[in-house]
Each structure stands twice: as structure tokens, then as C-alpha cells.
Amino acid sequence: MLIKKLFIVIGIILPLHMQGQNSLTENADVMIAAYVEEFNRTDNELYKQYIPNSDASLFLKQNIPFFECPDKSLEKTYYFRWWTFRKHIKKTPEGFVISEFLPDVPWAGKYNTISCAAAHHFYEGRWLKNDSILPDYARFWFGGGGNPRLYSFGAADAIYNYYLVHKDRELLAGLYPELKDNFIEWEEEKRDSTKMFWQTDDRDGMEMSVSGRLSESGRGYRPTINSYMYGEAVALAKIAYILGKEDESRFYQKKADDIKELVNTRLWDKEAEFYKVIPRNGKMEFSYARELLGYTPWFYNIPLEEYAVAWKQLFDSTGFAAPYGPTTVEQRCPGFEISYEGHECQWNGPSWPYSTSLTLTAMANFLNNYDSPYVTKKDYIDLLNIYSNSHRLPVDEKDTICWIDENINPYTGDWISRTRLKTWKNGTWDVSKGGVERGKDYNHSSFCNLIISGLIGIRPQEDGSIVVNPLIPDGYWDYFCLSDVCCQGKTVTVIFDKEGTKYQRGKGFMIYVDDKCVLHTPKIENAIIR
């Protein structure tokens, strides 16, 4: 991965325990307990799994990084999303799995699992200190009865990114043969004579889309599935290299290079200056719509530098920008619609946390790996705040509670599917649709990863180093802290204290590794931990 303007960390300055480690830990425990108490108090715990609300505080104290900042709404959403994530940890006879819906839904697989958002589960859950939950989940997909190709799912990339945090070589070695077979199956099922991969919009998790209307069953050569398969080939190349299989590593890297070339030459619409779907209808013409999925290639650092022009659409009010956006299709598109009729899950306008979190991850990659004026750190934190503020549900005229569900009205913040489903059949919930509060605590996106690897910028590298590259604009906050991050066998804490009074460790920006301060500068800096 290319990282811009790096400061190499080489110094060891002062043991952390000499500067108040215990007080920081105590503050973390108090804050986590307070947030959990609030979330528990306002929760109707309809569906209990392995970690009920009564055990949530202890689990989070033991497993998650502590985050503090002046924006208390953003901070609250961070803890809320960890609180909801642990709800989905499910213990089965074959080990742990992660669910998408809490109630059983008819279209799920074994143990109510769905592969659609599984990559989000790995990117998010990799920051837990627990090192047994996600390895179990990974093995479930390839030997425990899971169906990793029911929906688009970049499994090898997700598992490799778990490895970057936890360094579980045994997991990679055990799953490598199945991950290779999975890639072959994808090629046989979804790669045709064009050499591109195709997928239906529904199996991409994006049903009722504008581009999907242009072909039978919504089939198309989509930037999503082709980007995922590029990511799969790259991950397989890296895993093979780690396992000492250099010939196989070169083989998969060649496949990755070929897919990258196709994404950049076949799926980039030069006139629209955007990655688009080509409907699989025999015409081989681009869809007329820009869709938010067009940012997916940046999730994997596929695009050329000159394609950065696409990002201007994200901040255009006739493009994707909206008060509770981004929208899933550009608002100037004739097919754009916010509908409370027909299917409850439409991808023709509403905002979806699934795509918003994918786009924010792509934006963080862009800010780290590309040089362009189209996106700034301020843009990242502004969109992150829009996303954070959408995690709310009004309970009366003056008050809201934290909430995550399915699709959002980008203009009002209403959770569309919930509004519709609660009166779907005879004025109430329909069991065939998933029952009472189907979408409550929906685990179909990421958020905490956007704080840890995006905003604060802790980004583990394949060579064993850790890049720290905060995306917080100069002067934006007077303080912030992300502490107790377990990564690459190290424990990392990142602190900024403008006046030196918040954390009592002096003024400026500090990075601690394993209880030692390795960087202390007046301003926020980019750094590499070796």
C-alpha cells in the first residue's frame, strides 16, 4: 500500500505507566459502562444471543479500543455500534458466527447467517481483542456449512485483513485451499467470455436498483463484484507469499492485474467520469445512472489517479449528497426515487449504511494512497458525521435514541423499511418478512472500523509495520484519544491534547506502543510504527 508523506517513528521516549496509564484505563471503563447503561435502559431486548445486554459492559471493556473526542454524538455512535455488534455474536455447535439479522429470516442460511455483509463483519470485528470469534466465523464459511457465494463476498480479502491485525498465520494456512477453490467457483459461475465477472443486483445485496432494471433479473457487469474479485486475487497472492508459495503468489497477482485492467478500461465511463454497471442484456452499454457503488474500486485501490474526478459527485446536491445521505443513485437520475410502496428494500435512491460505510472506507483509502484535490480530510469527517447522525430514531418530539436499521430516507432520516414493515400485514409485523423489528440492530455495515482505521488512521501493513495517519483536519478538535488498540502483536494508543490539560501528558500529538511513547510532536503527524 502506498502511503503519503510519512514520518518514520524510531524513538522511545517515556514509559506510559509514568504518564497515567491507570487513569486512562479507568476513564475508559467508566465511559463504556455509562454508554452501555444508557443503551440497555432504552433497549427492548427482543432477541438474545451469546452476549446479552447484562454482559455487554464487561465484554466491551475487555475487548474494544477506547475512543474519546469532543464530538459526543460521534463518540456515542462508536460505542453504540460496538454494543450492537456484540449482539450478533452467536455461539453454535461449530463455533462462533456473526449474524446480519437478529431474528431468524427465511432467506438466511445455516444458523441464520448471510454472506452479504460478512466482509463488513471481519473489517469491524478484527479490532476486538478476542482472537477466537472471527477465526471460528472464517472457518464456518469454508467447512462449517456456510454458503460464501450466496451473495457477493470478498472472503479472502476480509480474512487477510483480519490477519493483518491478529497475525494468525495458522488460520491462513488452514483456509488457503478452500479460499483458492472459492475463487475458482466464482470464476466458473460468474465470469464469462468478456473476462469480467457478472452478478445480479439482488445477489450483490442491492435489489431494485436503477441499473438492475435494464436486464433480466438485474444481471450486470458490476464494479462491485469485479472489485471484490480483484481483492480476492490480491489477497490470495499475499496469503500464498506468506505461506512460502511464491509461484502461486505470482499466479494470483497476474489474475489481479488482469481484473484491474478490465475494471479500469471496461467499467469506467469516460463521458460520465464514473465507474458504472454494464447491464448484461446483450448491448454492452453503460447504465444511464451513476450509482454509489461506483466508489467500490477505491476500496481496493484499483483506480488510476486521473479517475479521482468521480469524487466530486459525492458532494454534489444533484449527485449523492443529502442530509442523511449519501443516496445510492445520483439524484439527477430519472430513476431516482424515495418510495414507500412496493418492495421494502430498494436501492434506487435511499441511503444504505452498507454502501455508506463501504464508500467511507474507499474515501479513507483515497486520502491515504492518492494525491488529488477532490477529497479532503474535512470531507471525510463531514460524511462520517452525516453517517453517525443517521444512527438515530425519534422517540418523541424532542428526544431520540441510537438506532441502526436497513434503508434511510436521505432527506428526513426515517428508517423506510421499518416504517413500512411494522404495518405490513393486518396492521402489524409479518413473520414471513422476519417478524417484529426485523431490522433493529441490523449488522449490515461497519462504523467502528471507520473510526479506528479511517479517522484515527491505524492501518496495519503486510511487512509488520503499522501506519498511523489520522484524517482529522488541523485545528478541528482540541483533543482525542484512541487507546488500547491491539494490532500486529502490539498495543497502540494515539492521543492529541492541544493544551495538555485533558490527559495530563503534555501538549500535542502522542503515539504509545506497549506502554512507551514513541512519538510526541506539537501537531498531528503521519507515522510508521516499526
Coordinates of N, CA, C and O in Angstrom, one line a residue, residues 362-429:
A362 N -13.5 3.5 1.3 CA -12.9 3.8 0.0 C -12.3 5.2 0.0 O -11.2 5.5 -0.5
M363 N -13.0 6.1 0.7 CA -12.5 7.5 0.8 C -11.3 7.6 1.6 O -10.3 8.3 1.3
A364 N -11.3 6.8 2.7 CA -10.1 6.8 3.6 C -8.9 6.2 2.8 O -7.7 6.8 2.9
N365 N -9.1 5.2 2.0 CA -8.0 4.7 1.1 C -7.5 5.8 0.2 O -6.3 5.9 -0.1
F366 N -8.5 6.5 -0.4 CA -8.2 7.5 -1.4 C -7.3 8.6 -0.7 O -6.3 9.0 -1.3
L367 N -7.6 9.0 0.5 CA -6.9 10.1 1.2 C -5.5 9.6 1.6 O -4.5 10.4 1.7
N368 N -5.4 8.3 1.8 CA -4.1 7.7 2.2 C -3.2 7.4 1.0 O -1.9 7.6 1.1
N369 N -3.8 7.1 -0.2 CA -3.0 6.5 -1.2 C -3.0 7.3 -2.5 O -2.3 6.8 -3.5
Y370 N -3.7 8.4 -2.6 CA -3.8 9.2 -3.9 C -3.5 10.6 -3.6 O -3.7 11.1 -2.5
D371 N -3.0 11.3 -4.6 CA -2.8 12.8 -4.5 C -3.8 13.5 -5.3 O -3.8 13.3 -6.6
S372 N -4.8 14.1 -4.7 CA -5.9 14.8 -5.5 C -6.5 15.9 -4.7 O -6.7 15.7 -3.5
P373 N -7.0 16.9 -5.3 CA -7.7 18.0 -4.6 C -9.2 17.7 -4.4 O -9.9 18.5 -3.8
Y374 N -9.7 16.6 -5.0 CA -11.1 16.4 -5.0 C -11.7 16.0 -3.6 O -12.9 16.1 -3.4
V375 N -10.9 15.4 -2.8 CA -11.3 15.0 -1.4 C -10.3 15.5 -0.4 O -9.1 15.4 -0.6
T376 N -10.9 16.0 0.7 CA -10.1 16.4 1.8 C -10.4 15.7 3.1 O -11.4 15.0 3.2
K377 N -9.6 15.9 4.1 CA -9.9 15.3 5.4 C -11.2 15.8 6.0 O -12.0 15.1 6.6
K378 N -11.5 17.1 5.7 CA -12.7 17.7 6.2 C -13.9 17.0 5.5 O -15.0 16.8 6.1
D379 N -13.8 16.6 4.2 CA -14.8 15.9 3.5 C -15.1 14.6 4.2 O -16.3 14.2 4.4
Y380 N -14.0 13.9 4.6 CA -14.2 12.6 5.3 C -14.9 12.7 6.6 O -15.9 12.0 6.8
I381 N -14.5 13.6 7.4 CA -15.2 13.7 8.7 C -16.6 14.3 8.6 O -17.5 13.9 9.4
D382 N -16.8 15.1 7.6 CA -18.2 15.6 7.4 C -19.1 14.5 7.0 O -20.3 14.4 7.6
L383 N -18.7 13.6 6.1 CA -19.5 12.5 5.7 C -19.7 11.5 6.9 O -20.8 10.9 7.1
L384 N -18.6 11.3 7.6 CA -18.7 10.4 8.8 C -19.7 10.9 9.8 O -20.5 10.1 10.4
N385 N -19.8 12.2 9.9 CA -20.7 12.8 10.9 C -22.2 12.6 10.3 O -23.1 12.4 11.1
I386 N -22.4 12.8 9.0 CA -23.7 12.6 8.5 C -24.1 11.1 8.7 O -25.3 10.9 9.1
Y387 N -23.2 10.2 8.5 CA -23.5 8.8 8.7 C -23.8 8.5 10.2 O -24.7 7.9 10.6
S388 N -23.0 9.1 11.1 CA -23.2 8.9 12.5 C -24.5 9.5 12.9 O -25.3 8.8 13.7
N389 N -24.9 10.6 12.5 CA -26.1 11.3 12.9 C -27.4 10.6 12.3 O -28.5 10.8 12.9
S390 N -27.2 9.7 11.3 CA -28.3 8.9 10.8 C -28.6 7.8 11.8 O -29.7 7.2 11.6
H391 N -27.8 7.5 12.7 CA -28.0 6.4 13.6 C -28.9 6.8 14.8 O -28.6 6.7 16.0
R392 N -30.1 7.3 14.5 CA -31.0 7.8 15.5 C -32.4 7.5 15.1 O -32.8 7.4 13.9
L393 N -33.2 7.4 16.1 CA -34.7 7.1 16.0 C -35.4 8.0 16.9 O -35.2 8.0 18.1
P394 N -36.3 8.9 16.4 CA -37.1 9.7 17.3 C -38.0 8.9 18.2 O -38.7 8.0 17.8
V395 N -38.1 9.2 19.5 CA -39.0 8.6 20.4 C -40.1 9.5 20.9 O -41.1 9.0 21.4
D396 N -39.9 10.8 20.7 CA -40.9 11.8 20.9 C -40.5 13.0 20.2 O -39.5 13.0 19.4
E397 N -41.2 14.1 20.4 CA -40.9 15.3 19.6 C -39.5 15.9 19.9 O -38.9 16.6 19.1
K398 N -38.9 15.6 21.1 CA -37.7 16.2 21.5 C -36.5 15.3 21.6 O -35.4 15.7 21.7
D399 N -36.8 14.0 21.7 CA -35.7 13.0 22.1 C -35.5 12.0 21.0 O -36.5 11.6 20.3
T400 N -34.3 11.4 20.9 CA -34.0 10.3 20.0 C -33.2 9.3 20.8 O -32.6 9.6 21.9
I401 N -33.2 8.1 20.3 CA -32.3 7.0 20.8 C -31.4 6.6 19.6 O -31.7 6.8 18.5
C402 N -30.3 5.9 20.0 CA -29.4 5.4 19.0 C -30.1 4.2 18.3 O -30.8 3.4 18.9
W403 N -29.9 4.1 17.0 CA -30.6 3.1 16.2 C -29.9 2.8 14.9 O -29.2 3.7 14.3
I404 N -29.9 1.5 14.5 CA -29.3 1.1 13.2 C -30.3 0.1 12.6 O -30.8 -0.8 13.3
D405 N -30.7 0.4 11.4 CA -31.7 -0.5 10.7 C -31.3 -0.7 9.3 O -30.1 -0.8 9.0
E406 N -32.2 -0.7 8.3 CA -31.9 -1.0 7.0 C -31.7 0.2 6.1 O -30.6 0.8 6.1
N407 N -32.7 0.7 5.4 CA -32.5 1.8 4.5 C -33.1 3.1 5.1 O -34.1 3.1 5.8
I408 N -32.5 4.2 4.7 CA -32.8 5.5 5.3 C -33.4 6.5 4.2 O -32.9 6.6 3.1
N409 N -34.4 7.2 4.6 CA -34.9 8.3 3.7 C -33.8 9.4 3.8 O -33.5 9.9 4.9
P410 N -33.1 9.7 2.7 CA -31.9 10.6 2.8 C -32.3 12.0 3.1 O -31.4 12.8 3.4
Y411 N -33.6 12.4 3.1 CA -34.0 13.8 3.4 C -34.5 13.9 4.8 O -34.4 15.0 5.3
T412 N -35.1 12.9 5.3 CA -35.8 13.0 6.7 C -35.1 12.2 7.7 O -35.3 12.4 8.9
G413 N -34.3 11.2 7.4 CA -33.7 10.3 8.3 C -34.6 9.1 8.8 O -34.2 8.3 9.6
D414 N -35.8 9.0 8.2 CA -36.7 7.9 8.5 C -36.2 6.6 8.0 O -35.6 6.5 6.9
W415 N -36.3 5.6 8.9 CA -35.9 4.2 8.5 C -37.0 3.6 7.7 O -38.0 3.1 8.3
I416 N -36.9 3.6 6.4 CA -38.0 3.3 5.5 C -38.6 1.9 5.7 O -39.8 1.8 5.8
S417 N -37.7 0.9 5.7 CA -38.3 -0.4 5.8 C -39.0 -0.7 7.1 O -40.0 -1.3 7.1
R418 N -38.5 -0.1 8.2 CA -39.1 -0.2 9.5 C -40.5 0.4 9.4 O -41.5 -0.1 9.9
T419 N -40.6 1.6 8.9 CA -41.8 2.3 8.8 C -42.9 1.5 8.1 O -44.1 1.4 8.5
R420 N -42.4 0.8 7.1 CA -43.4 0.0 6.2 C -43.7 -1.3 6.9 O -44.8 -1.8 6.9
L421 N -42.6 -2.0 7.4 CA -42.8 -3.4 7.9 C -43.7 -3.4 9.1 O -44.3 -4.5 9.4
K422 N -43.7 -2.4 10.0 CA -44.4 -2.5 11.2 C -45.9 -2.5 11.0 O -46.7 -2.8 12.0
T423 N -46.4 -2.3 9.8 CA -47.8 -2.4 9.5 C -48.0 -3.2 8.2 O -49.0 -3.1 7.5
W424 N -47.1 -4.1 7.9 CA -47.1 -4.8 6.6 C -48.3 -5.8 6.4 O -48.8 -5.8 5.4
K425 N -48.6 -6.5 7.5 CA -49.7 -7.5 7.4 C -50.7 -7.3 8.5 O -50.4 -7.4 9.7
N426 N -51.9 -7.0 8.1 CA -53.0 -6.7 9.1 C -52.6 -5.7 10.1 O -52.9 -5.8 11.3
G427 N -51.9 -4.7 9.7 CA -51.5 -3.6 10.5 C -50.4 -3.9 11.5 O -50.1 -3.1 12.4
T428 N -49.6 -5.0 11.3 CA -48.5 -5.3 12.2 C -47.4 -6.0 11.4 O -47.4 -6.1 10.2
W429 N -46.4 -6.5 12.1 CA -45.3 -7.2 11.5 C -45.7 -8.5 10.9 O -46.5 -9.2 11.4

